[in-house]
PDB file of C-alpha atoms in Angstrom:
ATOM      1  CA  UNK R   1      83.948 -99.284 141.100  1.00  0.00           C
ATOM      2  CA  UNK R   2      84.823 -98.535 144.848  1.00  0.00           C
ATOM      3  CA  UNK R   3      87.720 -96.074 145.026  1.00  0.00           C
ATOM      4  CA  UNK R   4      89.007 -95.468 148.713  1.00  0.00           C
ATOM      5  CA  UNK R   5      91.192 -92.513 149.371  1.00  0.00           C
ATOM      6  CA  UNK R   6      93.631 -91.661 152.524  1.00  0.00           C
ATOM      7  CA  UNK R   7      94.470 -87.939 152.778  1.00  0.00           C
ATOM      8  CA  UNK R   8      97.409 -87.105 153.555  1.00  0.00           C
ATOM      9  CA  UNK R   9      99.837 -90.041 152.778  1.00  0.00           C
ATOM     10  CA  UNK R  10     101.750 -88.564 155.978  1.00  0.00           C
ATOM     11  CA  UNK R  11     101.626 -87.190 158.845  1.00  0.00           C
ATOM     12  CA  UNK R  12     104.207 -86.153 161.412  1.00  0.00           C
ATOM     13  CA  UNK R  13     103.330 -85.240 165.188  1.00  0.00           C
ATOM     14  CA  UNK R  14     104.712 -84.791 168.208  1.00  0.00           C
ATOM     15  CA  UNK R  15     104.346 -87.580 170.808  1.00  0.00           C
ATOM     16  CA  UNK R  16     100.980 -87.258 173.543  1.00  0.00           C
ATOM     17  CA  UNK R  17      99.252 -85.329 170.373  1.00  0.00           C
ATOM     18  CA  UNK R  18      95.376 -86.436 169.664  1.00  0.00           C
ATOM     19  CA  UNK R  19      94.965 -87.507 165.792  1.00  0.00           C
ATOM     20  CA  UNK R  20      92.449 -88.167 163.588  1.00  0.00           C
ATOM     21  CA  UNK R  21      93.577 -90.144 160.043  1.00  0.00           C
ATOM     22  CA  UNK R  22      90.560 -89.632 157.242  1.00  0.00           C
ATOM     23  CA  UNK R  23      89.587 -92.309 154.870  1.00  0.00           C
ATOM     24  CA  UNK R  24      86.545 -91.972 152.126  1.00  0.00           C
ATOM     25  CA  UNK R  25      85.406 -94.166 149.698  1.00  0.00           C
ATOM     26  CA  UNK R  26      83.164 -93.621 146.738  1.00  0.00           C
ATOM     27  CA  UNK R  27      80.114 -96.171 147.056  1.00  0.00           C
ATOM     28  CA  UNK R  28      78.422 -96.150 150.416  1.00  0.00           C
ATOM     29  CA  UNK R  29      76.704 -99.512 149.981  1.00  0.00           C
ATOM     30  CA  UNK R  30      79.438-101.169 151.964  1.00  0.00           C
ATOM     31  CA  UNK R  31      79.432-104.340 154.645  1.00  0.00           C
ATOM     32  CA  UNK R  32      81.662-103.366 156.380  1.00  0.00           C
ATOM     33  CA  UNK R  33      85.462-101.097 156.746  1.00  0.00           C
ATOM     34  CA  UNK R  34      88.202-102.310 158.503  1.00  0.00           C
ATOM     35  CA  UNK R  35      91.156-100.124 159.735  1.00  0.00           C
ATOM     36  CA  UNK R  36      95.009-101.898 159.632  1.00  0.00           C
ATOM     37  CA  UNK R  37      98.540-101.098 161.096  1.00  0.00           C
ATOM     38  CA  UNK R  38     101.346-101.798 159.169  1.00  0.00           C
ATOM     39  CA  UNK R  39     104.984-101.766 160.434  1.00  0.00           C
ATOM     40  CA  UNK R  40     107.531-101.403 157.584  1.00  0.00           C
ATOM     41  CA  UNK R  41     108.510-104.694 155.986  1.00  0.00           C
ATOM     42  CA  UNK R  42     105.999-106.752 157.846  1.00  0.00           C
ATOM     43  CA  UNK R  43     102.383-107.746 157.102  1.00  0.00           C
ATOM     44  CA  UNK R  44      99.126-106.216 158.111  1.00  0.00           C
ATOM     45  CA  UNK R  45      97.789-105.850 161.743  1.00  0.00           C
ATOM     46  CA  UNK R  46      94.054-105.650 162.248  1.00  0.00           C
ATOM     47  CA  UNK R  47      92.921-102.707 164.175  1.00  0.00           C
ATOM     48  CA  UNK R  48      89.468-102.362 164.355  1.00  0.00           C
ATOM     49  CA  UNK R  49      86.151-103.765 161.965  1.00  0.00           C
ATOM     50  CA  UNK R  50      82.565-102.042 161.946  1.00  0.00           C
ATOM     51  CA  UNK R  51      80.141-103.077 160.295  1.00  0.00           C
ATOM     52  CA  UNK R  52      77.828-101.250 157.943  1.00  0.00           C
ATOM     53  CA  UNK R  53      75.395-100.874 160.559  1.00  0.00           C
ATOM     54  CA  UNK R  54      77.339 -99.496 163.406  1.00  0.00           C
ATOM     55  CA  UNK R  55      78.576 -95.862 163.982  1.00  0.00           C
ATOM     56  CA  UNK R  56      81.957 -96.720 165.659  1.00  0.00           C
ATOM     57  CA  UNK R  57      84.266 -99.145 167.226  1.00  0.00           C
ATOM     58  CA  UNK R  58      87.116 -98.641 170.372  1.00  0.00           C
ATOM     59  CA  UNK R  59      90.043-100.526 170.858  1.00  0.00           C
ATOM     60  CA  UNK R  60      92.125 -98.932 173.648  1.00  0.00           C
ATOM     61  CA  UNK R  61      93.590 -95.628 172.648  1.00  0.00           C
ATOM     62  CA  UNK R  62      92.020 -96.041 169.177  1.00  0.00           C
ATOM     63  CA  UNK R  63      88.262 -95.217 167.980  1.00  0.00           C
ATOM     64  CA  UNK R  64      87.028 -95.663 164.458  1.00  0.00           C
ATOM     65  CA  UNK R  65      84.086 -93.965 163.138  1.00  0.00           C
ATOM     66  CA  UNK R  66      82.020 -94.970 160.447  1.00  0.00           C
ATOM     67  CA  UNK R  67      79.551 -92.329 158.561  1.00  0.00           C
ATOM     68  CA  UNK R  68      78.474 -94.395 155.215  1.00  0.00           C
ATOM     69  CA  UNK R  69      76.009 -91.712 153.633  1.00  0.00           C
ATOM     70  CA  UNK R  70      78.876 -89.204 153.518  1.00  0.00           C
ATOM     71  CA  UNK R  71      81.615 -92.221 152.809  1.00  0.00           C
ATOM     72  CA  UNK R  72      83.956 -91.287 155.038  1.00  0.00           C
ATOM     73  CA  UNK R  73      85.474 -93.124 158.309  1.00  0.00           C
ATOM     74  CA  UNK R  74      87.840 -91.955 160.527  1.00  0.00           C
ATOM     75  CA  UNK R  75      90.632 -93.516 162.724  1.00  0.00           C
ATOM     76  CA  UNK R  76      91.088 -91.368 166.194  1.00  0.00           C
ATOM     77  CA  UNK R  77      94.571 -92.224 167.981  1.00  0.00           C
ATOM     78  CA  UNK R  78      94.696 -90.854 171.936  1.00  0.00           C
ATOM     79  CA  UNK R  79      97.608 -89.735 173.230  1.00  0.00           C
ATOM     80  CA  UNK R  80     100.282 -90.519 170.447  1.00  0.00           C
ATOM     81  CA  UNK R  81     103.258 -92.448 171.041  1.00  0.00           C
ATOM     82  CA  UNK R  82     106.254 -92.798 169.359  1.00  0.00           C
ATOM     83  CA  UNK R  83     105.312 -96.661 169.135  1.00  0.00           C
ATOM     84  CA  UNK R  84     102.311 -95.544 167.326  1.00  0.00           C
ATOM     85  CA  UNK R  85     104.475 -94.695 163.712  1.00  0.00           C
ATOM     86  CA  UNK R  86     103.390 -97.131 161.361  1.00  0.00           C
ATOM     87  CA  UNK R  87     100.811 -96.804 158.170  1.00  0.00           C
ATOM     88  CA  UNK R  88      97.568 -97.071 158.646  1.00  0.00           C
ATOM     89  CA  UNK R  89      95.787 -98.486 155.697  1.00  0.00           C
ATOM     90  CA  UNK R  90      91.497 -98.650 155.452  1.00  0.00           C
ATOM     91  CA  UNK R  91      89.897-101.084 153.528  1.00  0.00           C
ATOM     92  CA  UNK R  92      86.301-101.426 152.413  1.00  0.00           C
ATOM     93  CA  UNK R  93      84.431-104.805 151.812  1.00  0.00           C
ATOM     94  CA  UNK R  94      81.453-103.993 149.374  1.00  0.00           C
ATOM     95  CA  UNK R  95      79.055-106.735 150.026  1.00  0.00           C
ATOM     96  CA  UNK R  96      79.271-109.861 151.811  1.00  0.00           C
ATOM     97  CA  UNK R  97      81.352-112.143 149.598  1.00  0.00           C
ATOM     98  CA  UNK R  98      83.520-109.379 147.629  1.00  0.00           C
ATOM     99  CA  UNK R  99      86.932-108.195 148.325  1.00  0.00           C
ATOM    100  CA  UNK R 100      88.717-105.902 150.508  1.00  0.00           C
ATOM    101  CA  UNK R 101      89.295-102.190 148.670  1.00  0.00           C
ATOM    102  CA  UNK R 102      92.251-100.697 149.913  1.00  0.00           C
ATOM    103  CA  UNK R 103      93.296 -97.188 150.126  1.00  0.00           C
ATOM    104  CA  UNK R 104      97.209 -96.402 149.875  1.00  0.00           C
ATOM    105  CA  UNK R 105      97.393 -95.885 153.441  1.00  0.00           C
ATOM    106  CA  UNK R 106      98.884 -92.558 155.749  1.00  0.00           C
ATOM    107  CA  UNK R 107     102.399 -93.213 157.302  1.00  0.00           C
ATOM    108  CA  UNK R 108     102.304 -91.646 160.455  1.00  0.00           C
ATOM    109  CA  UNK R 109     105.481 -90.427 162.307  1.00  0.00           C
ATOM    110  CA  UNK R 110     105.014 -89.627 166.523  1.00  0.00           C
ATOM    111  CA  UNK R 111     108.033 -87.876 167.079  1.00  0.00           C
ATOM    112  CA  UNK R 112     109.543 -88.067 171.109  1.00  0.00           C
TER     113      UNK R 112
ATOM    114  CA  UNK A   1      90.860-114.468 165.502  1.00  0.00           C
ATOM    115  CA  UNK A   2      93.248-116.201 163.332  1.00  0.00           C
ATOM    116  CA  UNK A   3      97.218-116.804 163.332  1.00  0.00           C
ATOM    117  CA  UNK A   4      98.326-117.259 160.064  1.00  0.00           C
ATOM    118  CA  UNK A   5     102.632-117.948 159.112  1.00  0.00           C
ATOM    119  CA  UNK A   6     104.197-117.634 156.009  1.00  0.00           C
ATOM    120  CA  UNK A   7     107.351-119.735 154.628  1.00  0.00           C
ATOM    121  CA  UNK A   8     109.700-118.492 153.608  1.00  0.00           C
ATOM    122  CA  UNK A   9     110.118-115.044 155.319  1.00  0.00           C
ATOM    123  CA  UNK A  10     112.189-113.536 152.736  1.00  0.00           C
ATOM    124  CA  UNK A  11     114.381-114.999 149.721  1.00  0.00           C
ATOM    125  CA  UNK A  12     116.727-114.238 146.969  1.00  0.00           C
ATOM    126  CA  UNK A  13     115.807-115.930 143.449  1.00  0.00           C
ATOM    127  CA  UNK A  14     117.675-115.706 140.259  1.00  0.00           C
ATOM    128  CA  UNK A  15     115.322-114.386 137.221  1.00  0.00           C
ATOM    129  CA  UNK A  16     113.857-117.664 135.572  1.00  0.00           C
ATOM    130  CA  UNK A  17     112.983-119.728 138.094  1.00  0.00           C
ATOM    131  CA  UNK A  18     110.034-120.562 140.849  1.00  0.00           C
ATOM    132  CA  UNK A  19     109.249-119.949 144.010  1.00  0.00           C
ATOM    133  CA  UNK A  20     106.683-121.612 146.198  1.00  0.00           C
ATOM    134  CA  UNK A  21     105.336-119.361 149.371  1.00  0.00           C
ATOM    135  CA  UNK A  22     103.256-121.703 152.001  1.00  0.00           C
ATOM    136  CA  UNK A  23     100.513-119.943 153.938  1.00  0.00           C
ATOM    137  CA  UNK A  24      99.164-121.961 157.508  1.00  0.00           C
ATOM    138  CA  UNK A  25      96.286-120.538 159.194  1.00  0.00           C
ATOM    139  CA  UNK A  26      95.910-121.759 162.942  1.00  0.00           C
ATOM    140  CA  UNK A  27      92.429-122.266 162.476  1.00  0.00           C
ATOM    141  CA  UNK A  28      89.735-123.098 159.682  1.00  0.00           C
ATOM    142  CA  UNK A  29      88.455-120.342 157.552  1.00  0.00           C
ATOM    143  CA  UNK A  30      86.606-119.882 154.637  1.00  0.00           C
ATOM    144  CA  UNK A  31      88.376-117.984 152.131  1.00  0.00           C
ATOM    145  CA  UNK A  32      91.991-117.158 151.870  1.00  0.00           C
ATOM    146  CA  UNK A  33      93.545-114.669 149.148  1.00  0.00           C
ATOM    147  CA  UNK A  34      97.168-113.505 147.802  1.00  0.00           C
ATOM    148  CA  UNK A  35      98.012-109.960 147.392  1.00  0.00           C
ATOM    149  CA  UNK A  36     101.393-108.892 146.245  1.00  0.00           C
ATOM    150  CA  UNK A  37     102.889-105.155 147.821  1.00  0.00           C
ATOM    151  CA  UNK A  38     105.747-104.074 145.586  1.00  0.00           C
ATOM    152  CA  UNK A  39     107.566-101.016 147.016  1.00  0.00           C
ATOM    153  CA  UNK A  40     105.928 -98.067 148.606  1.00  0.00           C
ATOM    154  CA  UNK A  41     102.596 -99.194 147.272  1.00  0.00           C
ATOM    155  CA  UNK A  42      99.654-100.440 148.304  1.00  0.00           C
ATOM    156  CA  UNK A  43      98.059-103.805 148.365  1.00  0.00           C
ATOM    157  CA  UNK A  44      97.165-105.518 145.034  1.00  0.00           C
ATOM    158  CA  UNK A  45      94.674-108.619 145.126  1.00  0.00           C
ATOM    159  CA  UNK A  46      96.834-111.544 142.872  1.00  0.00           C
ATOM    160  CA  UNK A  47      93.434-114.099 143.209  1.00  0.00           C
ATOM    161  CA  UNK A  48      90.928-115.743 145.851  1.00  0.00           C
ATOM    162  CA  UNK A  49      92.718-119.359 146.977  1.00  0.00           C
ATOM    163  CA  UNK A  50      89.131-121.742 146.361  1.00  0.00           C
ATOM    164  CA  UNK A  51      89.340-124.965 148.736  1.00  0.00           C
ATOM    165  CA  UNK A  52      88.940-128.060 146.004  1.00  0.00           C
ATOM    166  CA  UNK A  53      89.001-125.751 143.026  1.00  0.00           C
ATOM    167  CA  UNK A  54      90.663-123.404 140.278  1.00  0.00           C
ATOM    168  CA  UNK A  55      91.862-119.958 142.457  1.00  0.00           C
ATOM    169  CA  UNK A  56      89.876-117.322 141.700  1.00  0.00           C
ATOM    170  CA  UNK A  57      92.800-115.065 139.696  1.00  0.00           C
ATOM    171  CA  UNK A  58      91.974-110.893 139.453  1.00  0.00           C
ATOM    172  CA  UNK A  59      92.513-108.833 136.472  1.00  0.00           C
ATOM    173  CA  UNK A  60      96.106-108.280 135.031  1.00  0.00           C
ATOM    174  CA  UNK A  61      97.275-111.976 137.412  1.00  0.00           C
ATOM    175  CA  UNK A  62      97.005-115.442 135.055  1.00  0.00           C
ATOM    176  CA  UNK A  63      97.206-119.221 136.662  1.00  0.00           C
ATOM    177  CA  UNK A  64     100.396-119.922 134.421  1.00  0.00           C
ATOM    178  CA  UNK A  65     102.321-116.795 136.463  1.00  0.00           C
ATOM    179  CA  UNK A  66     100.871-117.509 139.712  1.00  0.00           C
ATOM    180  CA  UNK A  67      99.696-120.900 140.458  1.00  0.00           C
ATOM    181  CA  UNK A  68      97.954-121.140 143.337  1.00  0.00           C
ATOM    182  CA  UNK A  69      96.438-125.023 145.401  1.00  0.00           C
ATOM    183  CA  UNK A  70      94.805-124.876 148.543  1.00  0.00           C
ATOM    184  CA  UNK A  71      94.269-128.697 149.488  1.00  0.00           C
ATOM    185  CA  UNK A  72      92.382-128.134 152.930  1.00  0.00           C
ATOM    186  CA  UNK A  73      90.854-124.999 154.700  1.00  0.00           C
ATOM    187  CA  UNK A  74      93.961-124.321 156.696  1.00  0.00           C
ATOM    188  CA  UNK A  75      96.337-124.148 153.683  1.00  0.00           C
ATOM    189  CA  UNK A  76      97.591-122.793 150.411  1.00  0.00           C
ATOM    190  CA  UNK A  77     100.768-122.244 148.663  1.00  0.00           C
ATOM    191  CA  UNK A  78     101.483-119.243 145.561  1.00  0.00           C
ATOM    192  CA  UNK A  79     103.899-120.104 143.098  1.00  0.00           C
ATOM    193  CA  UNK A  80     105.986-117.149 141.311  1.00  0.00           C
ATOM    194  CA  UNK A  81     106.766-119.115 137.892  1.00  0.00           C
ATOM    195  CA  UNK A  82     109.870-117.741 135.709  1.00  0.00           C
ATOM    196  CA  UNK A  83     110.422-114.927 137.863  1.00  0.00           C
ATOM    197  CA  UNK A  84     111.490-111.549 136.365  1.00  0.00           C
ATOM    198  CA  UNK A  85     112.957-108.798 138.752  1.00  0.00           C
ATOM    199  CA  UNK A  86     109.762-106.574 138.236  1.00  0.00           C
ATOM    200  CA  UNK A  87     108.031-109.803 140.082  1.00  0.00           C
ATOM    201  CA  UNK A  88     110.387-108.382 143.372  1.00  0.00           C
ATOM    202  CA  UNK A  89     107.598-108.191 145.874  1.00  0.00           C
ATOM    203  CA  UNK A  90     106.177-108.576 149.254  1.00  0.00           C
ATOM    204  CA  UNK A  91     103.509-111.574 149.493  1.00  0.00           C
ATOM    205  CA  UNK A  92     101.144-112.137 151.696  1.00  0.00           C
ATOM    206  CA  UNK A  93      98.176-114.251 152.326  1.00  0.00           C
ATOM    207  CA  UNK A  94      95.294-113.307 154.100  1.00  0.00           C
ATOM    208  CA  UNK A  95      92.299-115.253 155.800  1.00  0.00           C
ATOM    209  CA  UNK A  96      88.907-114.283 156.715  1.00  0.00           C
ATOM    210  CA  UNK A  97      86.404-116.913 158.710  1.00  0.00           C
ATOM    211  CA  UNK A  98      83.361-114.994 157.433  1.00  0.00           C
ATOM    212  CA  UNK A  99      82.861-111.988 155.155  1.00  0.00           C
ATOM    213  CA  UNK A 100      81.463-110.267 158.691  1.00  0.00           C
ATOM    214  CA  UNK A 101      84.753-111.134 160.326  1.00  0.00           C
ATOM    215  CA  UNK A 102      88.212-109.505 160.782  1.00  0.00           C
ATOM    216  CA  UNK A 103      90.285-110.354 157.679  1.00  0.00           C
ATOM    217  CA  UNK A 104      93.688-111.312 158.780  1.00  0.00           C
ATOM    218  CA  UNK A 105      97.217-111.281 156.845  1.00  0.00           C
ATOM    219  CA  UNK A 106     100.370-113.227 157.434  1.00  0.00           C
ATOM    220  CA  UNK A 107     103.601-111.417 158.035  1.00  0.00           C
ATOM    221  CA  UNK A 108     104.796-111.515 154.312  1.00  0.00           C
ATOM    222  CA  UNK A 109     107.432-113.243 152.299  1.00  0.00           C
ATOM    223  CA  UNK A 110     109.616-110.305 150.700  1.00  0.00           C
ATOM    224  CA  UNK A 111     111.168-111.599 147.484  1.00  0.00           C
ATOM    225  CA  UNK A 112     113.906-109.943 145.216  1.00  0.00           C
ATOM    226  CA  UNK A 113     114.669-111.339 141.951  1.00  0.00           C
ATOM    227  CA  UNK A 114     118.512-110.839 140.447  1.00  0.00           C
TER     228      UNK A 114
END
């Protein structure tokens, strides 16, 4: 059974830092992982998707990594702003028709 | 990429009865799914909504609880049946064109039960 993990389930920084949120999951035969924002009380954003067979994806100030063989992935924010606080949940899709595994997600804090 | 609303946003229910939540995505996908987020957790998978067929329910989630239609591939609705205030929840629905696309999630319908 795929188990995905987010260490820590916070973080606090101070605004214009450089961060790196962690996510690892326990099978590495995935399809693809997909990286989300969520602001409190609302739904799920997407930020980013790679696919089994790439190494990363960019989106503006964000760049997720993907490293199956060590089943880890990692979600780098540029330049933090205070606009930036949200939690950031990763989610693994196993093969191509099963579900989304979700870890519990790291609530970040940019402080001004 | 996909647009998907949720009615209603939020409401207050008294414990015994239903609630129906719609789901509309803007565009036609193939699978759509309910999850349910109860208070500083994360997301739980309630069942797979199956165009022209029985949803797809997950373990610990039963049809007579939660019964779920999706008529079309745009649509779907979730029922909460004989709610109880443990069933106080955010739900959202969630779309995804292809298993190698972006899944996408509405904005959430946050119930409370009394």
């Amino acid at each position: 059974k795929q188990e995905v993990t987010q260490i820590p389930a916070a973080l606090s920084v101070p605004e214009g830092e450089n961060l790196v949120l962690n996510c690892s999951f326990t099978d590495s035969a995935i399809y693809n992982l997909q990286w989300f924002r969520q602001d409190p009380g609302k739904g799920l954003t997407s930020l980013l998707l790679i696919q089994s067979s790439q190494r990363e994806q960019t989106s503006g100030r964000l760049n997720a990594s993907l490293d199956k063989s060590s089943g880890r992935s990692t979600l780098y924010i540029a330049a933090s702003q205070p606009g930036d606080s949200a939690t950031y949940l990763c989610a693994v899709r196993g093969g191509a028709n099963s579900k989304l595994t979700f870890g519990k997600g790291i609530t970040l804090s940019v402080r001004p | 990429s996909a647009v998907i609303s949720q009615k209603p946003s939020r409401d207050i229910c008294q414990r015994g009865t239903s609630l129906t939540i719609q789901c509309q995505v803007d565009s036609q996908v193939t699978m759509m799914f309910w999850y349910r987020q109860q208070p500083g957790q994360s997301l739980t998978l309630i069942a797979t909504a199956n165009q022209g067929s029985e949803a797809t329910y997950e373990s610990g989630f039963v049809i007579d609880k939660f019964p779920i239609s999706r008529p079309n591939l745009t649509f779907s609705t979730l029922t909460v049946s004989n709610m109880s205030p443990e069933d106080s929840s955010i739900y959202l629905c969630s779309a995804v064109r292809d298993f190698g696309y972006e899944q996408y999630f509405g904005p959430g319908t946050r119930l409370t039960v009394t």
